[in-house]
CSV table of C-alpha atoms in Angstrom, one decimal:
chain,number,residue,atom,x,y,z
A,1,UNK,CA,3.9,150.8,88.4
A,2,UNK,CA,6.7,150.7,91.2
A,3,UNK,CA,7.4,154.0,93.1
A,4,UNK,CA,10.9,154.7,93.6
A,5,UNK,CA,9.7,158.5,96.0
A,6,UNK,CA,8.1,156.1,98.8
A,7,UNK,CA,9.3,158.0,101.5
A,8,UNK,CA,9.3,155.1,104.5
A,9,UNK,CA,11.3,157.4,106.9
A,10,UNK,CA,9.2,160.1,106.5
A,11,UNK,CA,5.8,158.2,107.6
A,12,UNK,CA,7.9,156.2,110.3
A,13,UNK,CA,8.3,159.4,112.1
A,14,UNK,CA,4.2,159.6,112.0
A,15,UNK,CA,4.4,156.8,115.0
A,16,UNK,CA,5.2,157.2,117.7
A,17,UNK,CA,5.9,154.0,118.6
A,18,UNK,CA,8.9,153.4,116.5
A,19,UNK,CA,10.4,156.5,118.0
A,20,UNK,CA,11.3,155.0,120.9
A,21,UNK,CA,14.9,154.7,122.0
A,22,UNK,CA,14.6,150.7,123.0
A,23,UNK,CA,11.6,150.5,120.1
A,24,UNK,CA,11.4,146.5,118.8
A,25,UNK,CA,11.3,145.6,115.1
A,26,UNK,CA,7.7,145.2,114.4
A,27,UNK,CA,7.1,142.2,112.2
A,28,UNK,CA,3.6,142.0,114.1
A,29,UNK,CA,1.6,143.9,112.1
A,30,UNK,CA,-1.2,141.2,110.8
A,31,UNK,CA,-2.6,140.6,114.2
A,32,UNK,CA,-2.4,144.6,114.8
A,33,UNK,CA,-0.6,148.0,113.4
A,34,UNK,CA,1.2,150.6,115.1
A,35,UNK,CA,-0.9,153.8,114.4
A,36,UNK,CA,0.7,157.4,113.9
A,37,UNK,CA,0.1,160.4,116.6
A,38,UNK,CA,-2.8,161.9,114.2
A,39,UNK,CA,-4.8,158.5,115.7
A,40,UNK,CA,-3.9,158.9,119.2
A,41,UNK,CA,-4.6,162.6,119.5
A,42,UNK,CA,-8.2,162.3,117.7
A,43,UNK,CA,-9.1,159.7,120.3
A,44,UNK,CA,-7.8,162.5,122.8
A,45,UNK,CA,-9.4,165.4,121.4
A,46,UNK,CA,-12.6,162.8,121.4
A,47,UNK,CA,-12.3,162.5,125.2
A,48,UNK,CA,-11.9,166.2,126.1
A,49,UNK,CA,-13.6,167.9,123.4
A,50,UNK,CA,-17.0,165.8,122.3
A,51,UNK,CA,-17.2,162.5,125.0
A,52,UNK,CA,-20.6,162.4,124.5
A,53,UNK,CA,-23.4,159.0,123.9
A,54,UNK,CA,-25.1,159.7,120.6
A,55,UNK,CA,-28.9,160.6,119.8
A,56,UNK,CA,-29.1,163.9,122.6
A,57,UNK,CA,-30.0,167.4,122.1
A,58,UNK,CA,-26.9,169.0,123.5
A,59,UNK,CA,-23.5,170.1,122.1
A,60,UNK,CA,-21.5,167.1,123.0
A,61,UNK,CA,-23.9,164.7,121.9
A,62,UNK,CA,-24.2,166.0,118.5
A,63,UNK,CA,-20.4,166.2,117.5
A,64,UNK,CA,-20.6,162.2,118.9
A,65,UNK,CA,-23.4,162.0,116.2
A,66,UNK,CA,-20.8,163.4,113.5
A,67,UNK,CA,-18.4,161.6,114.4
A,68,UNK,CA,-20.4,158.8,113.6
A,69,UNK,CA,-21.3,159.8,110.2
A,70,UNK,CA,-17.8,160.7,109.3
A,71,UNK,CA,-16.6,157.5,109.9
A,72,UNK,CA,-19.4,155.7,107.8
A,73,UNK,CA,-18.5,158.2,105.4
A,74,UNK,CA,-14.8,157.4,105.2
A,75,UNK,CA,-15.1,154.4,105.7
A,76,UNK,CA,-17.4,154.0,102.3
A,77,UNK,CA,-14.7,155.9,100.2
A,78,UNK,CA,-11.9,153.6,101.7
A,79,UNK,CA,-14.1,150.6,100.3
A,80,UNK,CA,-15.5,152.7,97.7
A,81,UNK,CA,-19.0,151.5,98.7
A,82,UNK,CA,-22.3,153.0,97.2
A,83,UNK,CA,-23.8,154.5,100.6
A,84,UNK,CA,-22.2,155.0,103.9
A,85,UNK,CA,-25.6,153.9,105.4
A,86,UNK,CA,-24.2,150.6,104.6
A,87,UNK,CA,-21.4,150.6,107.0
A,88,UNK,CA,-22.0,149.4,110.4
A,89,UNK,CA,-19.6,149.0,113.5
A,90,UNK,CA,-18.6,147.0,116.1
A,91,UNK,CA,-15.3,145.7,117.9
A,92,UNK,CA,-13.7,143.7,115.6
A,93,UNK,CA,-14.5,141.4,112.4
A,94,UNK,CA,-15.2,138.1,114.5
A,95,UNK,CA,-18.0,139.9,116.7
A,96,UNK,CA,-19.6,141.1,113.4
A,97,UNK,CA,-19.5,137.9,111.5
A,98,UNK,CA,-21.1,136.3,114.9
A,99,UNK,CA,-23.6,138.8,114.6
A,100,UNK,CA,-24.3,138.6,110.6
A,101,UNK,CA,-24.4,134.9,111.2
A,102,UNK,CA,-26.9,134.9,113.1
A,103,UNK,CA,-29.2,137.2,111.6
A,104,UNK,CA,-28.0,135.1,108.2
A,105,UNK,CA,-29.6,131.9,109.8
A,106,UNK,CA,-32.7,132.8,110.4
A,107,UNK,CA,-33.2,132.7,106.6
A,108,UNK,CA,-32.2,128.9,106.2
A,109,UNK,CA,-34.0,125.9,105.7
A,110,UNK,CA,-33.2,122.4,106.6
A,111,UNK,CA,-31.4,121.3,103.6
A,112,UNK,CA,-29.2,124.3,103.0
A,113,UNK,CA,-26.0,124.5,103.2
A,114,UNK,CA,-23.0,127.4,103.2
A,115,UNK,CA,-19.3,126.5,102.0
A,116,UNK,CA,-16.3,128.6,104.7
A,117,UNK,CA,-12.6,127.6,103.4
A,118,UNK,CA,-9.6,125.8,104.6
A,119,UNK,CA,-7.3,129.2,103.8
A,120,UNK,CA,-9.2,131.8,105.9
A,121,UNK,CA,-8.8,132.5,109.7
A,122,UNK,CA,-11.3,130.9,111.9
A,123,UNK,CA,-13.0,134.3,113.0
A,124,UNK,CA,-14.5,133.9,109.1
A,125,UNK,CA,-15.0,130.0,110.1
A,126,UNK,CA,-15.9,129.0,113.4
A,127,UNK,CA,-19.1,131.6,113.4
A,128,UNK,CA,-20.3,129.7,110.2
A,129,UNK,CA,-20.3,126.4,112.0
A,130,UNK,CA,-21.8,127.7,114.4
A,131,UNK,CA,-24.4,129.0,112.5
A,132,UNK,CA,-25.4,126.1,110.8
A,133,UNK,CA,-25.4,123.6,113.7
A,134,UNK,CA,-28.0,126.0,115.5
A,135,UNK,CA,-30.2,125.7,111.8
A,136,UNK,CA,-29.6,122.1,110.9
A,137,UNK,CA,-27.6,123.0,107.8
A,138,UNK,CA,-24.8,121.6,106.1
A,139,UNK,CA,-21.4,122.7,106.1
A,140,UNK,CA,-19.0,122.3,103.6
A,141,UNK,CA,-15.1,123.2,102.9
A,142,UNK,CA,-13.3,124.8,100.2
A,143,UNK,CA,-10.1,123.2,99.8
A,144,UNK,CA,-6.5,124.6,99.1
A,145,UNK,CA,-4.1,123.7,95.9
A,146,UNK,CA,-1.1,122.5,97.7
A,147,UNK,CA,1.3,123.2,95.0
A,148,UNK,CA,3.4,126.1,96.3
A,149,UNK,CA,1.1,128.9,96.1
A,150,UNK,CA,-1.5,127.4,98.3
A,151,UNK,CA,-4.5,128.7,96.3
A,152,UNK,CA,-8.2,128.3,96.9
A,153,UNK,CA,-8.9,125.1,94.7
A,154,UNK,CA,-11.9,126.8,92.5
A,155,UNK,CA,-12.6,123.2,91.3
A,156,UNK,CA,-13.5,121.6,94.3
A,157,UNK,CA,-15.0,124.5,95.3
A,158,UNK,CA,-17.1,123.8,92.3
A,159,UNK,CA,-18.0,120.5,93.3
A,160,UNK,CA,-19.4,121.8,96.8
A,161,UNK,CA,-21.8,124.7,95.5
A,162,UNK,CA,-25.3,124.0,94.6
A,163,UNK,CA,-28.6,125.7,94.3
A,164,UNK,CA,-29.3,124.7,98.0
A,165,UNK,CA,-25.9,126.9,98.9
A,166,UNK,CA,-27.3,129.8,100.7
A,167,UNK,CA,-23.7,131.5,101.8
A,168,UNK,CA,-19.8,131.6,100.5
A,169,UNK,CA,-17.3,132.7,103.2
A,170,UNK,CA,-13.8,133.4,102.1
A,171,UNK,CA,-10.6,135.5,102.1
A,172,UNK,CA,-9.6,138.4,100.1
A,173,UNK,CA,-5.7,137.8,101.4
A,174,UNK,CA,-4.7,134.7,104.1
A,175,UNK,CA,-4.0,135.9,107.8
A,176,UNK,CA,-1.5,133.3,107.7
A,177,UNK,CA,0.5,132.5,104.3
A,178,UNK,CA,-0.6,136.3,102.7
A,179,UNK,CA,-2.2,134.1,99.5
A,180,UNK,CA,-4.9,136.7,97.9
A,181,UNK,CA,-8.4,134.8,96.4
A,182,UNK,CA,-9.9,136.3,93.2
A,183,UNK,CA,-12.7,137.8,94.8
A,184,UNK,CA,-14.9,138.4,92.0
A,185,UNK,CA,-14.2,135.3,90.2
A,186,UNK,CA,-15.5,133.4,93.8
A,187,UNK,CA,-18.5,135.7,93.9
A,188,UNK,CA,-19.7,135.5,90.3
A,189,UNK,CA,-19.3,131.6,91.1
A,190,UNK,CA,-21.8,131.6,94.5
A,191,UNK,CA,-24.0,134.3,92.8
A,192,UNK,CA,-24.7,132.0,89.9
A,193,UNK,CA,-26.0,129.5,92.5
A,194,UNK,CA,-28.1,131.9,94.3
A,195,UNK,CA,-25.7,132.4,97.1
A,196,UNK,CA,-24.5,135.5,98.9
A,197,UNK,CA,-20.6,136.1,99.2
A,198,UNK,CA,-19.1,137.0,102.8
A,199,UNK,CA,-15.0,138.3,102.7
A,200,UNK,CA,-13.1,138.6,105.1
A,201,UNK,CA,-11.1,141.6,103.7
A,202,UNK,CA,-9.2,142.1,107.6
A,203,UNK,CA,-5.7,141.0,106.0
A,204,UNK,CA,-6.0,142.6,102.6
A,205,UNK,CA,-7.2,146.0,103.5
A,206,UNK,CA,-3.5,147.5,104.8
A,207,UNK,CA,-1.8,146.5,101.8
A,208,UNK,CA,-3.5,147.7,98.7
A,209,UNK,CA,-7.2,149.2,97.2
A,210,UNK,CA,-10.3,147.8,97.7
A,211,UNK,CA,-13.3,148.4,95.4
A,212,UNK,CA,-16.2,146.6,96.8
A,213,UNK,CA,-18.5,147.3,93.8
A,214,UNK,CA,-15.7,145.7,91.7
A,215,UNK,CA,-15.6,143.0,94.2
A,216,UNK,CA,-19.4,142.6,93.6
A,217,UNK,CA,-19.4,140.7,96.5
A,218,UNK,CA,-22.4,141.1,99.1
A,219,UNK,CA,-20.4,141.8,102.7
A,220,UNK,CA,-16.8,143.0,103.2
A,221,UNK,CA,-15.5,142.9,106.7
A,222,UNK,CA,-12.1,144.8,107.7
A,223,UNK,CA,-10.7,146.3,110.8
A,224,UNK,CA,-8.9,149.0,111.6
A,225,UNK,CA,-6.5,147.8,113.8
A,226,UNK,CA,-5.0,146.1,111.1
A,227,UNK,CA,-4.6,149.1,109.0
A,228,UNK,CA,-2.9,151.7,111.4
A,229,UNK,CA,-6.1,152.6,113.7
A,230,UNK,CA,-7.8,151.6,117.0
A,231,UNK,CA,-9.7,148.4,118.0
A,232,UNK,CA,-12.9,148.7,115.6
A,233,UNK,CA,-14.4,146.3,113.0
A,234,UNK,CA,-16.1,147.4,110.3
A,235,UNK,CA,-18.8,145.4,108.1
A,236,UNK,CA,-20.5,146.8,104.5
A,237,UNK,CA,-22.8,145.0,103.5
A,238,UNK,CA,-25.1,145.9,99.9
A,239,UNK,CA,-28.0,148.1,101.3
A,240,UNK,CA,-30.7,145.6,100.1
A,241,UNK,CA,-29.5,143.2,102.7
A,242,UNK,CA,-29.4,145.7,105.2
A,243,UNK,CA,-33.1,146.4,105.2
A,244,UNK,CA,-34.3,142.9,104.3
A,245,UNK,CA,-32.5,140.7,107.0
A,246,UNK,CA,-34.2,140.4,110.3
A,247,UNK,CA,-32.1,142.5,112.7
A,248,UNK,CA,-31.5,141.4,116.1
A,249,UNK,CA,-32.0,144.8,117.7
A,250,UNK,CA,-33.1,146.4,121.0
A,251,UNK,CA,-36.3,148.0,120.5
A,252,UNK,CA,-35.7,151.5,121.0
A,253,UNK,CA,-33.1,150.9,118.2
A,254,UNK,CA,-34.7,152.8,114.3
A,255,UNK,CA,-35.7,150.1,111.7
A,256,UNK,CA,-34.3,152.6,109.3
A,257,UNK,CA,-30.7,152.5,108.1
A,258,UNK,CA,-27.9,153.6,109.1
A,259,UNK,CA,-29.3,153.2,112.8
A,260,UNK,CA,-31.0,149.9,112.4
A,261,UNK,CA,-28.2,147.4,113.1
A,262,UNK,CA,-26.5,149.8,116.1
A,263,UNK,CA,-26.9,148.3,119.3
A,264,UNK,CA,-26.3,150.7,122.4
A,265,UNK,CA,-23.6,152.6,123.1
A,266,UNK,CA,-19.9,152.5,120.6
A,267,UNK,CA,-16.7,153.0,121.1
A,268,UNK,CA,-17.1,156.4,120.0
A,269,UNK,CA,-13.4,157.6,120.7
A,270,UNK,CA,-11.8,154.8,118.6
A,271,UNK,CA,-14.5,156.1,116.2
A,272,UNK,CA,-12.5,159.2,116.3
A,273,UNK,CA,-9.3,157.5,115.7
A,274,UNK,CA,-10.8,155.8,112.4
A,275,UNK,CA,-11.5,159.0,110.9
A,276,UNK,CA,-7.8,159.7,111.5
A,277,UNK,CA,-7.0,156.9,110.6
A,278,UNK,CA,-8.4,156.9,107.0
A,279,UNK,CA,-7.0,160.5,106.8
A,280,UNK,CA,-3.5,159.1,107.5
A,281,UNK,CA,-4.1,157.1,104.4
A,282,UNK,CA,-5.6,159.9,102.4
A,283,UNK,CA,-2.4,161.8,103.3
A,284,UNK,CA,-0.3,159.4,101.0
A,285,UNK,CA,-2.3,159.1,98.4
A,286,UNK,CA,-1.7,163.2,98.3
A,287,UNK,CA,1.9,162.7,98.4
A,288,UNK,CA,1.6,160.3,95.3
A,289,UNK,CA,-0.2,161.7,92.7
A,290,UNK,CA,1.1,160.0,90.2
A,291,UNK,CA,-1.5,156.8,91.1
A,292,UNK,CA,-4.8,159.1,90.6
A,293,UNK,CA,-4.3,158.1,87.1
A,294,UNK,CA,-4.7,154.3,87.9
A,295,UNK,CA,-8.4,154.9,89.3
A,296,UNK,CA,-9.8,157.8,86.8
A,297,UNK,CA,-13.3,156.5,87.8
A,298,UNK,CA,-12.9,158.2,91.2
A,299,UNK,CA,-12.5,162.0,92.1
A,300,UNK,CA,-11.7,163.7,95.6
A,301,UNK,CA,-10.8,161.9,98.8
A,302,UNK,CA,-11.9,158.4,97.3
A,303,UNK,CA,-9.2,158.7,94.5
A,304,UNK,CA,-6.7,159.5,97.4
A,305,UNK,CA,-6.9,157.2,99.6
A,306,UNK,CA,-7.2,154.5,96.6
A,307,UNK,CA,-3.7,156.6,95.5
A,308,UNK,CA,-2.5,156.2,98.9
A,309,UNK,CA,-3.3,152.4,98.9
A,310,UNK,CA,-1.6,152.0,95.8
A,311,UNK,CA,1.1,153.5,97.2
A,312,UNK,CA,2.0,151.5,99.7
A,313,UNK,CA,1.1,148.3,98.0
A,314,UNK,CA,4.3,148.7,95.4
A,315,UNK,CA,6.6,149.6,97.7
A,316,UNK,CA,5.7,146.7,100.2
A,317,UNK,CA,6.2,144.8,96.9
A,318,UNK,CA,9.9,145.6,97.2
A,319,UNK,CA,10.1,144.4,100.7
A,320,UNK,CA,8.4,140.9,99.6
A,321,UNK,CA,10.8,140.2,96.8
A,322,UNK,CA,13.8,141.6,99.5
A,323,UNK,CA,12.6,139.1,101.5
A,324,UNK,CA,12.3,136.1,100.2
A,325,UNK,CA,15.1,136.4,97.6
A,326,UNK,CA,16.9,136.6,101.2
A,327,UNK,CA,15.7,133.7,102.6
A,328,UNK,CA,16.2,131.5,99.9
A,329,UNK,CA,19.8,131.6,100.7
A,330,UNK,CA,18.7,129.8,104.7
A,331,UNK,CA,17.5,126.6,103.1
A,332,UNK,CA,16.7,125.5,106.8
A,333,UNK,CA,13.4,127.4,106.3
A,334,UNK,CA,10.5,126.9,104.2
A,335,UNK,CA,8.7,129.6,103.0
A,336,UNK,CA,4.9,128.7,102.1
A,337,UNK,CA,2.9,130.2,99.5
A,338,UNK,CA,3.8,132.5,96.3
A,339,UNK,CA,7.4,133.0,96.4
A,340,UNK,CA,8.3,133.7,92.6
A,341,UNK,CA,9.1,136.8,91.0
A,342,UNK,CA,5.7,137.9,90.4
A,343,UNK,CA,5.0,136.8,94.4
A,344,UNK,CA,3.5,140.3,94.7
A,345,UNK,CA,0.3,139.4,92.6
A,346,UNK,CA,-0.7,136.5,94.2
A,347,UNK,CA,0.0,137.7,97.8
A,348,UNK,CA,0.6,140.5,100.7
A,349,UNK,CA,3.6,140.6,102.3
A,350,UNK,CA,2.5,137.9,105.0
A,351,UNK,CA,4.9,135.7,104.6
A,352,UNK,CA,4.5,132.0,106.7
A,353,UNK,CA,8.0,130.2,107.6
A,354,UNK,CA,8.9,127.3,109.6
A,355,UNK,CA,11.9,125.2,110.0
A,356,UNK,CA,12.2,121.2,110.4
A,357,UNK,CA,12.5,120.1,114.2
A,358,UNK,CA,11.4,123.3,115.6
A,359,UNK,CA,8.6,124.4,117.4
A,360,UNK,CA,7.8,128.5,115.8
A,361,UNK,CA,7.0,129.2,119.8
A,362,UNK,CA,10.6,129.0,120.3
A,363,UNK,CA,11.7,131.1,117.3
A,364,UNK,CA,9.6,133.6,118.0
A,365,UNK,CA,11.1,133.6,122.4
A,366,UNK,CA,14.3,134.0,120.4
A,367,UNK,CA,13.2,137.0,118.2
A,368,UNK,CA,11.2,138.7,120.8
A,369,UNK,CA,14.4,138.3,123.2
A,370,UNK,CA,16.3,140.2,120.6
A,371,UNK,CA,14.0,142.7,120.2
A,372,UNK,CA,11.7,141.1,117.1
A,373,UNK,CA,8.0,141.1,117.8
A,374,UNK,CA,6.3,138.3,115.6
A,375,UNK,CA,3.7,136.2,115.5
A,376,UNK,CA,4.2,132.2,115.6
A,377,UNK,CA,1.7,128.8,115.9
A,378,UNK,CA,-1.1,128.8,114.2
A,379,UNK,CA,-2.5,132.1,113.9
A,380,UNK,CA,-6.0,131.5,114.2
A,381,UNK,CA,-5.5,129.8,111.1
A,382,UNK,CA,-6.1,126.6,112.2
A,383,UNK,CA,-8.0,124.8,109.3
A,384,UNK,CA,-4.9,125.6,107.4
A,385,UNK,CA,-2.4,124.9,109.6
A,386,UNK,CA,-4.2,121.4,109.9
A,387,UNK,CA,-4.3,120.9,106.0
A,388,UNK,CA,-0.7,122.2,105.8
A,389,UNK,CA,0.4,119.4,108.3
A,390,UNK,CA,1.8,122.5,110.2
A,391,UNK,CA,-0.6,122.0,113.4
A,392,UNK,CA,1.1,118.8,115.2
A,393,UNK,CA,4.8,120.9,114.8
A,394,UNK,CA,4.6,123.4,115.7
A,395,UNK,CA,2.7,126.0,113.6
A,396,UNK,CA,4.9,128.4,111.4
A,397,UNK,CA,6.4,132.1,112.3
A,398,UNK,CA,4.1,134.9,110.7
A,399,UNK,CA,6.4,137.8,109.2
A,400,UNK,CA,4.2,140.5,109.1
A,401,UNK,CA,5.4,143.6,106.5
A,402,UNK,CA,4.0,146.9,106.3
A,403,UNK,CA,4.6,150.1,105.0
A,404,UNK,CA,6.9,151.2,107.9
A,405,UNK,CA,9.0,148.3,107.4
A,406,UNK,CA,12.6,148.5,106.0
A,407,UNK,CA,14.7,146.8,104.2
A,408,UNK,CA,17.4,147.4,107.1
A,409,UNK,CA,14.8,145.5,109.4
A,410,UNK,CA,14.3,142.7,107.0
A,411,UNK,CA,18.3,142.3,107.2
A,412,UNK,CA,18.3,142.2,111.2
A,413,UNK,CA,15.3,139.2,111.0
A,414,UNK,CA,17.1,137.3,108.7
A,415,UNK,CA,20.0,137.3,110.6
A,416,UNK,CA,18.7,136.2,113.9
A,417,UNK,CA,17.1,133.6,111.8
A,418,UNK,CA,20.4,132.4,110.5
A,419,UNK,CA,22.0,132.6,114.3
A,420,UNK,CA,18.9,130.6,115.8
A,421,UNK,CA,20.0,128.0,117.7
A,422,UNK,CA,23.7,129.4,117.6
A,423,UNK,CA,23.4,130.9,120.6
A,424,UNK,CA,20.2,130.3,122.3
């Protein structure tokens, strides 16, 4: 179902920052959002109204407290999770999974190993190696199909997992080409080994639902940054797991949940912000009631903000076919990853170009000189990047679409890309 009442303009004046008279294009968006004024002024009212550190007696303390449970409880209708006691916080999805790791690793033997994958972005990597070299345990890599769409390769990934496999981590979408994983299928798959399933939801969660009981997967990591918030990272993780894995904690800190994997103080004003945040998306679910229908298993708020995610997933569709039906007429560049009519299913609008002979360093000087923020190199992406043959060239531009994108701003990129070189 494709919305044709998607009223872009109409959220675009929600932020402030693409109100500005000398505002940039912002193609940015995977390595962070622009958020609208409700964000900013909850983080204000935060600071005048509740600034307070949690667990006290008086006024300002206790509204902190709510705050805190707010967000947990957002948070769990956003990823339609069971409890919010199983949402914990900290500053982005790399400190968590170092964290999680960790605790994780205490519960290996020597002769275990865990699988990570050659599509995912090294925060859901590099804390796995980690990991292991600290236990003695093997690591092993899920490869990529490099026939266009750049898929996980399920059957190698077959080959890897074993009864000894303790943990899976993987992608729900690539930070770098925008290829979504079947999640569930990946999970049954380490599940029937006895392993636990660790996603790294950070570049899915702006562009469409997530369901983590569908999922059926045992963590789900996202931040809100990405999605039109502050600098916060949020982990779920099934409830079970919460209470049975040793938690590296101060001592003062509860053993019961919520509380018992919150070290010291938050960020309690981007807290704030988060609510907001995931009210913001609330708010378009309640402007497109026509998507309730599509999740009648949910009621209230969680219906909306799946609605709302819905929403802004078809019509971020349109902008993905716009785009690379455009850019199929520069045949200096090379997409990678889905880029057939049906592009949408297998991917969010993150779309990885380079061009033969140049550095995506220089592109991106050239864009940002002409007012077009975007990302370029490797991303963070660098097993990929490596695989892709991408790493010793350069790396690839990242074109990063969101819902305040337009079509008018997919023109203006496409143009400087066509002028590149032209005249600079």
């Amino acid at each position: 179902m494709e919305t044709m009442s998607f009223n872009v303009d109409k959220y675009r004046a929600l932020f402030p920052a693409l109100q500005k008279r000398d505002s940039p294009i912002f193609f940015d968006a995977v390595g962070g959002t622009q958020v609208p004024r409700s964000v900013i002024d909850a983080v204000t009212d935060y600071f005048i109204n509740k600034n307070g550190n949690k667990g006290g007696v008086f006024p300002e303390s206790r509204a902190t407290d709510e705050v805190m449970d707010r967000t947990r409880e957002l948070t769990a209708d956003f990823l339609n999770a069971p409890s919010p006691n199983e949402i914990m916080f900290g500053p982005n999805f790399t400190t968590n999974t170092f964290g999680m790791s960790r605790a994780l690793a205490k519960t290996w033997k020597k002769g275990d190993n865990i699988i990570v994958s050659r599509l995912d972005h090294d925060a859901n990597v590099s804390p796995w190696i980690r990991a292991a070299e600290d236990s003695g345990v093997q690591v092993r890599y899920i490869d990529i199909t490099n026939d266009g769409n750049i898929q996980l390769d399920t059957e190698d990934y077959a080959k890897h997992l074993d009864k000894r496999t303790r943990v899976v981590a993987f992608c729900a979408a690539s930070s770098s080409v925008g290829t979504k994983t079947d999640v569930k299928k990946i999970t049954e798959m380490a599940h029937g080994a006895g392993a636990l399933s660790y996603v790294d939801a950070v570049a899915y969660a702006p562009h469409g639902p997530i369901d983590v009981q569908e999922w059926g997967a045992d963590f789900v990591g996202v931040s809100t940054y990405k999605f039109f918030g502050p600098h916060v990272g949020l982990l779920w993780a099934r409830e079970e797991l919460l209470r049975e894995l040793p938690a590296y904690k101060i001592r003062p800190a509860p053993d019961e949940l919520p509380g018992r994997w919150l070290n010291g103080a938050q960020s309690y004003e981007t807290l704030a912000g988060v609510n907001a945040a995931m009210e913001y998306l609330q708010s378009i679910g309640q402007d497109h009631p026509e998507y309730n229908s599509q999740f009648p298993q949910l009621t209230g708020r969680r219906q909306e903000i799946k609605a709302g995610m819905q929403a802004i997933r078809d019509y971020e569709a349109t902008l993905t076919r716009k785009f690379l039906n455009d850019i199929s007429t520069l045949p200096q560049y090379t997409v990678w990853g889905a880029k057939d009519e049906a592009s949408d299913v297998w991917r969010v609008p993150t779309i990885a170009v380079s061009r033969d002979g140049e550095k995506s360093n220089d592109i991106a000087l050239y864009l940002a000189a002409n007012k077009v923020n975007i990302w370029s190199r490797s991303v963070y992406s660098i097993s990929l990047s490596e695989r892709l043959d991408l790493e010793k060239t350069g790396g690839f531009i990242r074109v990063g679409l969101v819902h305040y994108n337009t079509p008018e701003e997919i023109d203006r990129l496409l143009e400087l890309l066509d002028s590149y070189k032209k005249t600079y």
